[in-house]
Short mmCIF file of C-alpha atoms in Angstrom, two decimals:
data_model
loop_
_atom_site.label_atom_id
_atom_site.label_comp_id
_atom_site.label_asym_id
_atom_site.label_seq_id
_atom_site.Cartn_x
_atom_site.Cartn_y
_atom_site.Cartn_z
CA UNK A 1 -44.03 36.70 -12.50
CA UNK A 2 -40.36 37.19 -14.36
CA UNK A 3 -40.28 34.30 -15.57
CA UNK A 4 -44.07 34.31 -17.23
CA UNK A 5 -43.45 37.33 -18.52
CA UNK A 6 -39.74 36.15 -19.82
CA UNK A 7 -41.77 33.14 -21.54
CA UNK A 8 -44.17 35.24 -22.89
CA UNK A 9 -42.04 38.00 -24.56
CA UNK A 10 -39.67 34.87 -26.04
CA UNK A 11 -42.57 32.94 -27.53
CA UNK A 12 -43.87 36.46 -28.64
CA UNK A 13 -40.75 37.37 -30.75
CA UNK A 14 -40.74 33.60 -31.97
CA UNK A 15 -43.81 33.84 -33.61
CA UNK A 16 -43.29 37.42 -35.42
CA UNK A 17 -39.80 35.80 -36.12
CA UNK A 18 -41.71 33.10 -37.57
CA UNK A 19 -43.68 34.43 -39.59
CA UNK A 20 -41.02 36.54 -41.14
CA UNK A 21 -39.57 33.77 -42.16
CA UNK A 22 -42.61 32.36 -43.64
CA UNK A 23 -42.83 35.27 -45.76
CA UNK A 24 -38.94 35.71 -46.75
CA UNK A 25 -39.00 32.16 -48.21
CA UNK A 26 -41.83 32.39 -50.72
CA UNK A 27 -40.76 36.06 -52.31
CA UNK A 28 -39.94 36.16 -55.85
CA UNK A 29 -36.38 36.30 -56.59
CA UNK A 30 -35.62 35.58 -52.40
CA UNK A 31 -32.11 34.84 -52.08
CA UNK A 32 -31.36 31.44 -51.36
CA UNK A 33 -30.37 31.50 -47.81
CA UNK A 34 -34.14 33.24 -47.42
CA UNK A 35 -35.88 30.29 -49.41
CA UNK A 36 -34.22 27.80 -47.05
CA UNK A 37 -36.51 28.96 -44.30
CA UNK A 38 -38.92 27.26 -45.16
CA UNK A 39 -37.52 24.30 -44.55
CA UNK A 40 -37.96 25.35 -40.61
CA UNK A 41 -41.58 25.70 -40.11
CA UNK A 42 -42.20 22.50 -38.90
CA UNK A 43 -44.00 20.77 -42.12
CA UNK A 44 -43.07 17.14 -43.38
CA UNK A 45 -43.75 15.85 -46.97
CA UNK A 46 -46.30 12.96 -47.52
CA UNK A 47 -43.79 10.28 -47.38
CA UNK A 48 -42.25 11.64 -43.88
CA UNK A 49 -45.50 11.98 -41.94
CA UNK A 50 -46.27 8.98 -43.11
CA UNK A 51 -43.05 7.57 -42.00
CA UNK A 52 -43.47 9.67 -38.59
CA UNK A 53 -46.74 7.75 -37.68
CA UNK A 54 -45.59 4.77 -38.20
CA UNK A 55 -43.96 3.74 -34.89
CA UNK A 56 -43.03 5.55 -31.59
CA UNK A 57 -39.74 7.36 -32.51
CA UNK A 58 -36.24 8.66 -30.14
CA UNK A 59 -35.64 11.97 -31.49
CA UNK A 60 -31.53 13.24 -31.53
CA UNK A 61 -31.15 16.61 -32.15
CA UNK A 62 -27.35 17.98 -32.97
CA UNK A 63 -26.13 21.77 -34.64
CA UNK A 64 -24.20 20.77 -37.10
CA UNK A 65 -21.63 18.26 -38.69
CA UNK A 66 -19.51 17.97 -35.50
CA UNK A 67 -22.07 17.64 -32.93
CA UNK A 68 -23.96 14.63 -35.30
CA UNK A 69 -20.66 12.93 -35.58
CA UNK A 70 -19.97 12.80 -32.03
CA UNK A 71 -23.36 11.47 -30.87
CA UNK A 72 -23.95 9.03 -33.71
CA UNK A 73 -22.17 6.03 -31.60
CA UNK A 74 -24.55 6.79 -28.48
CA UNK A 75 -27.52 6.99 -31.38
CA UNK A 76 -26.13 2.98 -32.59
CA UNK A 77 -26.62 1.90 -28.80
CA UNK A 78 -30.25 3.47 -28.63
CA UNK A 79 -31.23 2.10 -31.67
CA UNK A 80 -29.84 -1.65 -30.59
CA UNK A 81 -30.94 -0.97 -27.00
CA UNK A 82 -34.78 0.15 -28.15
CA UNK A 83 -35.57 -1.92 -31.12
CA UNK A 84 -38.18 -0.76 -33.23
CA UNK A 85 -37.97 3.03 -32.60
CA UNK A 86 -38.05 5.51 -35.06
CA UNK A 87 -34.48 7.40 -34.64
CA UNK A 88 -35.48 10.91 -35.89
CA UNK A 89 -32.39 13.37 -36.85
CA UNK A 90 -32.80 16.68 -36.40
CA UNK A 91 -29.66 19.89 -37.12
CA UNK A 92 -29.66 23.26 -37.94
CA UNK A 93 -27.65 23.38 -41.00
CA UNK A 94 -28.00 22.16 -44.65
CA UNK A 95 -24.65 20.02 -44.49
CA UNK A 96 -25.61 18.45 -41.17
CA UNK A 97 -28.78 17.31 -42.42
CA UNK A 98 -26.83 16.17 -45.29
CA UNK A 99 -24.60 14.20 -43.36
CA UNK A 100 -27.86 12.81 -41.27
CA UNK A 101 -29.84 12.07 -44.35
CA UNK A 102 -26.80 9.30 -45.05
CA UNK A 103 -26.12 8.13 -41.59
CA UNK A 104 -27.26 4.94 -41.20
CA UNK A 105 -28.22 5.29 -37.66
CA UNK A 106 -30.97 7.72 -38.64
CA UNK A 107 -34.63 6.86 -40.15
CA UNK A 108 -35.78 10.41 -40.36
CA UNK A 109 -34.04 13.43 -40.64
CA UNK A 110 -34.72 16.87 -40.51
CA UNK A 111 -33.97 20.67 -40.13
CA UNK A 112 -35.39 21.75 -36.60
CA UNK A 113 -38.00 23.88 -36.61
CA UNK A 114 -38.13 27.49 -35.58
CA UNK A 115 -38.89 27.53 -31.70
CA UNK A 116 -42.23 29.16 -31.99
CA UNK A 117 -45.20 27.59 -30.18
CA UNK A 118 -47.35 26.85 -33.41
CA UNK A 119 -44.31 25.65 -35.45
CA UNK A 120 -42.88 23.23 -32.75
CA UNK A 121 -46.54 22.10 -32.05
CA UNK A 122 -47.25 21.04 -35.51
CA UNK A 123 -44.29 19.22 -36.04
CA UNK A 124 -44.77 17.32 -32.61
CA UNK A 125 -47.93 16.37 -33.56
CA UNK A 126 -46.64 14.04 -36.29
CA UNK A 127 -44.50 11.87 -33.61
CA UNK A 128 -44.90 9.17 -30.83
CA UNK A 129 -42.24 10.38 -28.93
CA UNK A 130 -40.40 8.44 -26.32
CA UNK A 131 -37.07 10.49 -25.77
CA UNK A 132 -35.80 13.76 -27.19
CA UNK A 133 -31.96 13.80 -26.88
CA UNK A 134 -29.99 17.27 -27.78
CA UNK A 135 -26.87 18.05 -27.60
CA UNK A 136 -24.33 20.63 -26.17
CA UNK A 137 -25.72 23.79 -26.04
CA UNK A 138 -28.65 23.47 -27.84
CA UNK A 139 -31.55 24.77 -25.32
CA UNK A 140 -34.13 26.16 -27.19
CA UNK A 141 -37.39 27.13 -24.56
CA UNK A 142 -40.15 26.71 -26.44
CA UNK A 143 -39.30 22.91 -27.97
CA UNK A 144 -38.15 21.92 -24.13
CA UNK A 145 -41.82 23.30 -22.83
CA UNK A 146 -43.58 21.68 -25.43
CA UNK A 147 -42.00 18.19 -24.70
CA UNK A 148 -42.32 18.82 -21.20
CA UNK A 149 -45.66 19.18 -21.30
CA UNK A 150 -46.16 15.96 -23.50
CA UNK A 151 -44.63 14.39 -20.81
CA UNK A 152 -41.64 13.12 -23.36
CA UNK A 153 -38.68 12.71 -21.40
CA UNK A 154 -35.77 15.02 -22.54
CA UNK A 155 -31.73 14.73 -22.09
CA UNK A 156 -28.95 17.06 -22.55
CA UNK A 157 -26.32 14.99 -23.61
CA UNK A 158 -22.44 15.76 -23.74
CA UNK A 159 -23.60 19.44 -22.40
CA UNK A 160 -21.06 22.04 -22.30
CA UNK A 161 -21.79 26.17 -21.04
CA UNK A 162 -18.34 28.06 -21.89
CA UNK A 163 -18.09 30.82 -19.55
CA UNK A 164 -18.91 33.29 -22.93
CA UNK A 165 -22.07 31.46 -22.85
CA UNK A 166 -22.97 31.93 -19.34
CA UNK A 167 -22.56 36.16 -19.81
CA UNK A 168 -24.91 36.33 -22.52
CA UNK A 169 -27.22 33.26 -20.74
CA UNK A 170 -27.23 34.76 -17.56
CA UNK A 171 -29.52 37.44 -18.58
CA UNK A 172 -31.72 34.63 -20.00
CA UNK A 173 -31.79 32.56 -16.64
CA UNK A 174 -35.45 33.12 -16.36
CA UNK A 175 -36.08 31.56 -19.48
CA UNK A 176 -33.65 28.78 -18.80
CA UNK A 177 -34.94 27.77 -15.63
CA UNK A 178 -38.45 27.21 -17.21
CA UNK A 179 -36.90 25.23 -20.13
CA UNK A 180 -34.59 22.95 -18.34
CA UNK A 181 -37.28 22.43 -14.83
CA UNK A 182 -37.70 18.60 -16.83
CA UNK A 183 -34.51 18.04 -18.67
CA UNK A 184 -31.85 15.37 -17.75
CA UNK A 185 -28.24 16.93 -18.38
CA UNK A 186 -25.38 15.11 -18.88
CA UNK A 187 -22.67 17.35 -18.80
CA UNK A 188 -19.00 17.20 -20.09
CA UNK A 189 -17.19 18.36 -17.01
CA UNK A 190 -17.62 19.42 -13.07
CA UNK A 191 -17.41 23.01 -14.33
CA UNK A 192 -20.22 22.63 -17.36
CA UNK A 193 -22.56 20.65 -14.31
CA UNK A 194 -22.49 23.64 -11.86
CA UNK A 195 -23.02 25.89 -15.05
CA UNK A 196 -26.59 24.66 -15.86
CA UNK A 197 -27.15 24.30 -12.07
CA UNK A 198 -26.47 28.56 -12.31
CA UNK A 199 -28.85 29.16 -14.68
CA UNK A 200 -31.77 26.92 -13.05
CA UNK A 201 -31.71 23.24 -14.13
CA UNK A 202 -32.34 20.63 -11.37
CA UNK A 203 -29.56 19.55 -9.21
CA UNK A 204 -31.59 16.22 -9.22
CA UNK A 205 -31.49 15.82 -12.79
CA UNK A 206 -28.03 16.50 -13.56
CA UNK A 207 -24.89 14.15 -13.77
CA UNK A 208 -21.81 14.84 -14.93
CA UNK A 209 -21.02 11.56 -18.04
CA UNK A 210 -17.96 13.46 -20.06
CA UNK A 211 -18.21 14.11 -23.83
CA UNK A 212 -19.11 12.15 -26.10
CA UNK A 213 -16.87 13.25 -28.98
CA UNK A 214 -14.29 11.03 -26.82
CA UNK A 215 -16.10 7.80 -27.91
CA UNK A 216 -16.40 9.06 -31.59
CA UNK A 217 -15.83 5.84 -33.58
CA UNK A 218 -13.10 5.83 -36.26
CA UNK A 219 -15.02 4.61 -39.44
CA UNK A 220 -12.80 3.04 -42.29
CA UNK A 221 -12.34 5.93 -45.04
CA UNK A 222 -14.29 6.46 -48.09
CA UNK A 223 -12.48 5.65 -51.21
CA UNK A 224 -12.26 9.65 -51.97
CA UNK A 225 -9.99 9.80 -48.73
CA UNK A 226 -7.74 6.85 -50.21
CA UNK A 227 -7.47 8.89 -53.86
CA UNK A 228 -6.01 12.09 -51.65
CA UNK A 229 -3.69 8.95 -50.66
CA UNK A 230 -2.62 8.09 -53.77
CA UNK A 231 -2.02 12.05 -55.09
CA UNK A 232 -0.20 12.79 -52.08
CA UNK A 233 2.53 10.12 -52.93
CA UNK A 234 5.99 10.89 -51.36
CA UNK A 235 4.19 14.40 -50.37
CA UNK A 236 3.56 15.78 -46.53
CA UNK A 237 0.68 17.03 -45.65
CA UNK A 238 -0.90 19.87 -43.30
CA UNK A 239 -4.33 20.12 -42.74
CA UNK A 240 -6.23 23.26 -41.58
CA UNK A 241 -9.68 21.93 -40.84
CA UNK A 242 -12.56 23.99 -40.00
CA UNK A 243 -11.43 27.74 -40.69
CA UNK A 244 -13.28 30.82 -41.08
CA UNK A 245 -13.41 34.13 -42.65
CA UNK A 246 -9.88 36.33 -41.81
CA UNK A 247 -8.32 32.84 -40.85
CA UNK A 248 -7.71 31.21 -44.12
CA UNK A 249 -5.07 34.59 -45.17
CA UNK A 250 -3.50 33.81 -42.14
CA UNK A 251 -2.98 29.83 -42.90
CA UNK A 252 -2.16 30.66 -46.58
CA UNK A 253 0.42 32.98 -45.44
CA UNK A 254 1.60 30.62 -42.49
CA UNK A 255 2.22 27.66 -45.38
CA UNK A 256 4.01 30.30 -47.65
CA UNK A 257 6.53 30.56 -44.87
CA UNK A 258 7.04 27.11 -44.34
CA UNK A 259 6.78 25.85 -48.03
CA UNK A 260 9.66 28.05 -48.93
CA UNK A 261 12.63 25.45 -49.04
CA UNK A 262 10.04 22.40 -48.61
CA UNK A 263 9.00 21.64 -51.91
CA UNK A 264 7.20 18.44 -50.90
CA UNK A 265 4.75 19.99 -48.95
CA UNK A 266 0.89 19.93 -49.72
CA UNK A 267 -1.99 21.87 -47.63
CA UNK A 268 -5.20 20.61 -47.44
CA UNK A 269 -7.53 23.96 -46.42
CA UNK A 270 -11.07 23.06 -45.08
CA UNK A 271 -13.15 25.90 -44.53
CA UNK A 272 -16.00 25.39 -41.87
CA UNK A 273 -18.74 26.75 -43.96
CA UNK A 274 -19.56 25.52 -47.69
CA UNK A 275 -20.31 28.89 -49.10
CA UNK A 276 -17.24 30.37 -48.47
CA UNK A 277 -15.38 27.54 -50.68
CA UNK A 278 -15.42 30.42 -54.16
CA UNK A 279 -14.37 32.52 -51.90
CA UNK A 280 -11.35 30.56 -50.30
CA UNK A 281 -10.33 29.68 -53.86
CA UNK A 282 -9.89 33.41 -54.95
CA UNK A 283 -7.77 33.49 -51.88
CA UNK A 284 -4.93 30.41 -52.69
CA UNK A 285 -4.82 31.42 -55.99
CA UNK A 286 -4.11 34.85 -55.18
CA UNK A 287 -1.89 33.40 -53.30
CA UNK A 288 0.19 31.94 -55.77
CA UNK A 289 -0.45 28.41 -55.28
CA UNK A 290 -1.38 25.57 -57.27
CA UNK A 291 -5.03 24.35 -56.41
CA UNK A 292 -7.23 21.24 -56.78
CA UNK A 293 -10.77 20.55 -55.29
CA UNK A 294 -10.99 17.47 -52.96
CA UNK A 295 -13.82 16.42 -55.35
CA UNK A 296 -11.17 16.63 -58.19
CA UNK A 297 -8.82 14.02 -57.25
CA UNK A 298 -9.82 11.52 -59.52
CA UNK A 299 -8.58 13.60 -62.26
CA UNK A 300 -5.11 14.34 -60.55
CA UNK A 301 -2.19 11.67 -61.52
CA UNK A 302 -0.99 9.38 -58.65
CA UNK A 303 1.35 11.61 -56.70
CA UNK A 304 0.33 14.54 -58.48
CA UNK A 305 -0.84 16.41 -55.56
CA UNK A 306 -0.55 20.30 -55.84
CA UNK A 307 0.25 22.65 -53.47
CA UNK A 308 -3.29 23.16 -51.94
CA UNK A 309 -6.22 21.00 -51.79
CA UNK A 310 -9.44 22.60 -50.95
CA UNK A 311 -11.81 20.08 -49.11
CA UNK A 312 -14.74 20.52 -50.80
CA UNK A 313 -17.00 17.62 -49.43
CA UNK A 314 -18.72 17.38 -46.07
CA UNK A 315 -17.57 14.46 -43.64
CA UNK A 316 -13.80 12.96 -44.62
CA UNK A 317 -11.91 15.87 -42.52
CA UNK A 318 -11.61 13.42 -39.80
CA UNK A 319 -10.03 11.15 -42.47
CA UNK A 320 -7.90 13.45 -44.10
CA UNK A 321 -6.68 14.56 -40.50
CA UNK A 322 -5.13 11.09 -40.62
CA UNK A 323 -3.19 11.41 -43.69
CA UNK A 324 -1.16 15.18 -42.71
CA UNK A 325 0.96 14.98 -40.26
CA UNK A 326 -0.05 18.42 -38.43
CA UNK A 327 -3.44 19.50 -37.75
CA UNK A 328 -4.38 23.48 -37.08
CA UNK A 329 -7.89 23.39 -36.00
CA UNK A 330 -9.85 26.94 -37.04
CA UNK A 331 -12.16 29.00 -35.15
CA UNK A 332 -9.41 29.76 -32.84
CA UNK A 333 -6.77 31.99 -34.60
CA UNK A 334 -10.40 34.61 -35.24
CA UNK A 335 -12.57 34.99 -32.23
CA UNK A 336 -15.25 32.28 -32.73
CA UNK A 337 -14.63 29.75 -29.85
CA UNK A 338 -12.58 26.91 -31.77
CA UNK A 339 -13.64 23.31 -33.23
CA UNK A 340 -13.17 19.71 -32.45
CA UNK A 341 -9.63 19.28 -31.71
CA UNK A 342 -10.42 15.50 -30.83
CA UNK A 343 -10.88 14.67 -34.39
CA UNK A 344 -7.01 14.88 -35.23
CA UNK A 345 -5.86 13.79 -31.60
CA UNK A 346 -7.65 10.49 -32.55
CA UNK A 347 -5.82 10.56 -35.33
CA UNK A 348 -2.55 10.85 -33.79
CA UNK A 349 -1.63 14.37 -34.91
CA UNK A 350 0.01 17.53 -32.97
CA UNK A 351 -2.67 19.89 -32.39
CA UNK A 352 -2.19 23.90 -33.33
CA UNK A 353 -4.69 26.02 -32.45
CA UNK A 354 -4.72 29.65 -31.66
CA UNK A 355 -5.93 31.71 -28.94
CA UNK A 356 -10.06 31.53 -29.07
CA UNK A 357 -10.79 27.87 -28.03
CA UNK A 358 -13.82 28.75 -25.64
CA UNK A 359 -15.74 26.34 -26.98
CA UNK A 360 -13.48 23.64 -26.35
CA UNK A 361 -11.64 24.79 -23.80
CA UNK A 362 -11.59 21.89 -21.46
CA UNK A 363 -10.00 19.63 -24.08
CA UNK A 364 -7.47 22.24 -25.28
CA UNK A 365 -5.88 22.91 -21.78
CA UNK A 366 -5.35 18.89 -21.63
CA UNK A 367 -3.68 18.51 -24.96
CA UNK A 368 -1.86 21.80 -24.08
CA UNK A 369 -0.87 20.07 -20.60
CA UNK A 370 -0.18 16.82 -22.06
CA UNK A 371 2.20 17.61 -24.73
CA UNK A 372 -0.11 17.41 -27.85
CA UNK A 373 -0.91 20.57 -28.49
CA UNK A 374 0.43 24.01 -29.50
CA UNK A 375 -1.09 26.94 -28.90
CA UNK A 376 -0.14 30.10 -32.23
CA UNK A 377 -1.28 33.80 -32.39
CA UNK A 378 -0.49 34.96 -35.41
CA UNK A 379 0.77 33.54 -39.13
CA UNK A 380 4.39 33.97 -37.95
CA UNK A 381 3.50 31.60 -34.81
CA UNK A 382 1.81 29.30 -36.70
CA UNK A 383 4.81 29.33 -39.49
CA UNK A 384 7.16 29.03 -36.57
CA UNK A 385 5.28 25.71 -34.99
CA UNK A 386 4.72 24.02 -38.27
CA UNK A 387 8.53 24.28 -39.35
CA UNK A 388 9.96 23.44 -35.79
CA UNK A 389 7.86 20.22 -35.89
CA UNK A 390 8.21 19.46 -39.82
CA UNK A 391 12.17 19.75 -39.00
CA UNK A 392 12.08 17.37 -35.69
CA UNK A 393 10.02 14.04 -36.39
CA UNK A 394 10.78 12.23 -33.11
CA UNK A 395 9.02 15.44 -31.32
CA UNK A 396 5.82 15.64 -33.89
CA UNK A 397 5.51 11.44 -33.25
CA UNK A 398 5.68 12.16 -29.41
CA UNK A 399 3.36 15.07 -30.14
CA UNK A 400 1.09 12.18 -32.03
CA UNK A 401 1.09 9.52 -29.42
CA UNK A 402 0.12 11.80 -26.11
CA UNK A 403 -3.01 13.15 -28.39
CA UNK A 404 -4.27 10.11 -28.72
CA UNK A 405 -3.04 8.25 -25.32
CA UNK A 406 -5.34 11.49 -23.94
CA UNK A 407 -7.91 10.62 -26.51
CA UNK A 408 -8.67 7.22 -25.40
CA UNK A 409 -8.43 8.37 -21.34
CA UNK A 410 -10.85 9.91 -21.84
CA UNK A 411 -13.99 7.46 -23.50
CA UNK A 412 -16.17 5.52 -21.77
CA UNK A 413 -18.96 8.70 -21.68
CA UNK A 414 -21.05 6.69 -24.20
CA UNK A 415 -21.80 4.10 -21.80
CA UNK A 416 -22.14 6.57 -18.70
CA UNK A 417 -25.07 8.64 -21.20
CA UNK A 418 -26.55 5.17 -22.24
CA UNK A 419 -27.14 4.06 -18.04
CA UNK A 420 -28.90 7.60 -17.70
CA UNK A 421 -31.18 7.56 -20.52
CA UNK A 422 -31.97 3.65 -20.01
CA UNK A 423 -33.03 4.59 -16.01
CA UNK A 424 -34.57 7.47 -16.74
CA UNK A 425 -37.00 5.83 -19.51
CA UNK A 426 -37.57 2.65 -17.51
CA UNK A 427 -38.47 5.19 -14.62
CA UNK A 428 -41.00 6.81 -17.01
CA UNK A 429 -42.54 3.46 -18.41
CA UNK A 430 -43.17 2.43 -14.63
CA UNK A 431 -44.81 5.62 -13.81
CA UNK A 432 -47.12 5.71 -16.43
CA UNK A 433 -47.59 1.90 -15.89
CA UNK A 434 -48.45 2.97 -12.77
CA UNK A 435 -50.78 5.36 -13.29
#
């Protein structure tokens, strides 16, 4: 009876959600962020339903940048694995369907709709679905029903439930129960497995396979990332990737510090969200400090670099991580839950991050353990663990090596999600063979 009712009053507030949206995106004069709505009610063009029809399709769903970029290796081995699939993309943000729209894994991508019956219904209709894959922490009840009830089977792949997660799902676990009764999960960890088993999944559906952003695939750099190369010359760099509103003072203030007396320094700033990059500007200039645009290189002389670079371009971060010698990963020094630290332990880099790494936590407290990683609390801290590195090499290579020695202990999850999907779908084909 709870949980009907739980369903009911979701779906409910989906709809009128829905249809706000609706609304909001065709005003006149709407502000853009209202206009993109539209772009989540579950309609394709000509060209894409067309495209949709054509051939029965494995749909990946991932949030953003990060997420895509960690399951596009285990998307490659579908794709070779099931021949003649559609691969469908889906995300929830403009620069990860960016990034998907030039991935070469994907066929079709898309923003995913808003989980209201109608919407998710009309967008299924377009697709032969054989497998929905999504990642992390991306439940959303009324897609997961709808699939169910199609009989598509579904996997949670590299899932993760951060205890802040379980205190606001908990209250949900009606829901959650309902959504996941059908869904495969492939959890990260021990710890994420008995997680989803709290808030209802079945214990005979889930496995623990580890997370995939361990098996992320180096790809060889663009030829922007070898022009930061060339301006950085005799220059070392620092790279704060990923940061966030009331962070980016705190780096810029942290580099002031450490620049003082280290006039060959350079910091490349990325800030997590696009929109923010005026903003983030204002600040480095206010600063004091001499600023280029990542997309401006070309136009900077061969070792020419100035004293901040402001990444401007979706996808090279994991590249650029490469070329600093110190990484500070945001979303941890403000309380948002912290990024993917694995992208510069790949790399080889010592790992700062500050105090909010929920998110991540797992792979923090291993770099932490493992001498790879530093944990800051404030600008000072940060200044403090930049200089004491930047003044003792041999430690900041050591620092290097044990990120990625950890790194590569821990792949191999690619291959452990690939056996579970392949059983699972040959399990389905005999069934309905079967019957």
């Amino acid at each position: 009876m709870i949980e009907r009712l739980a369903v009911g009053a979701y779906r409910g507030a989906m709809t009128a959600a829905t249809a706000a949206a609706g609304l909001a995106s065709r005003l006149p004069g709407a502000p853009a962020r209202w206009q993109a709505l539209g772009a989540r009610l579950g309609r394709l063009s000509d060209d894409e339903r067309a495209l949709a029809s054509g051939a029965p399709a494995v749909w990946l769903h991932a949030a953003s940048v990060g997420e895509l970029n960690a399951a596009r290796p285990l998307l490659r081995r579908l794709r070779e694995r099931f021949a003649e699939r559609l691969c469908v993309v889906s995300t929830l943000t403009h620069t990860g369907l960016a990034l998907a729209r030039q991935s070469p894994e994907a066929h079709l991508a898309l923003l995913l709709p808003l989980d209201a019956p109608g919407t998710v219904r009309r967008l299924l209709a377009h697709f032969q679905l054989e497998a929905f894959l999504f990642t992390e922490t991306e439940i959303w009840p009324t897609l997961l029903a709808e699939l169910a009830a199609r009989g598509v089977p579904t996997f949670m792949v590299s899932g993760r439930l951060g205890p802040g997660t379980m205190r606001h799902a908990r209250w949900l676990r009606p829901l959650y129960r309902h959504a996941l009764a059908c869904v495969d999960c492939c959890m990260q960890s021990e710890e994420d497995a008995q997680r989803i088993l709290a808030l209802g999944a079945d214990p005979r559906r889930v496995q623990v396979a580890g997370s995939l952003k361990f098996d992320a695939a180096a790809a060889d750099p663009p030829p922007d990332v070898l022009r930061l190369a060339a301006a950085l010359g005799v220059r070392r760099m620092i790279v704060a990737g990923s940061t966030h509103q009331g962070e980016d003072e705190l780096v810029l203030e942290a580099f002031r510090r450490v620049a003082a007396g280290r006039a060959d320094l350079t910091l490349l700033l990325a800030p997590r969200h696009p929109e923010r990059l005026a903003a983030v500007a204002d600040l480095v200039r206010a600063a004091g400090f001499s600023l280029a645009r990542y997309s401006e290189l070309a136009t900077v002389g061969e070792g020419r670099a100035p004293e901040v670079i402001l990444l401007d371009v979706v996808g090279p971060l994991a590249h650029c991580y490469a070329l600093g010698l110190i990484a500070f990963v945001g979303g941890s020094l403000v309380p948002v839950g912290g990024h993917n630290v694995l992208e510069p332990a790949r790399a080889g880099r010592p790992v700062l991050v500050g105090p909010h790494t929920e998110h991540a936590a797992d792979t923090v407290e291993r770099l932490v353990a493992g001498g790879a990683a530093l944990r800051v609390g404030s600008a000072e801290s940060l200044a403090w663990a930049l200089a004491g590195l930047l003044d003792e090499p041999v430690r900041m290579a050591d620092m290097g090596r044990r990120a990625r020695a950890l790194v590569e202990g821990g792949q191999g999850a690619v291959e452990r999600h690939l056996k579970i999907i392949a059983a699972r779908l040959s399990m389905t084909r005999f069934a309905r063979a079967a019957g």
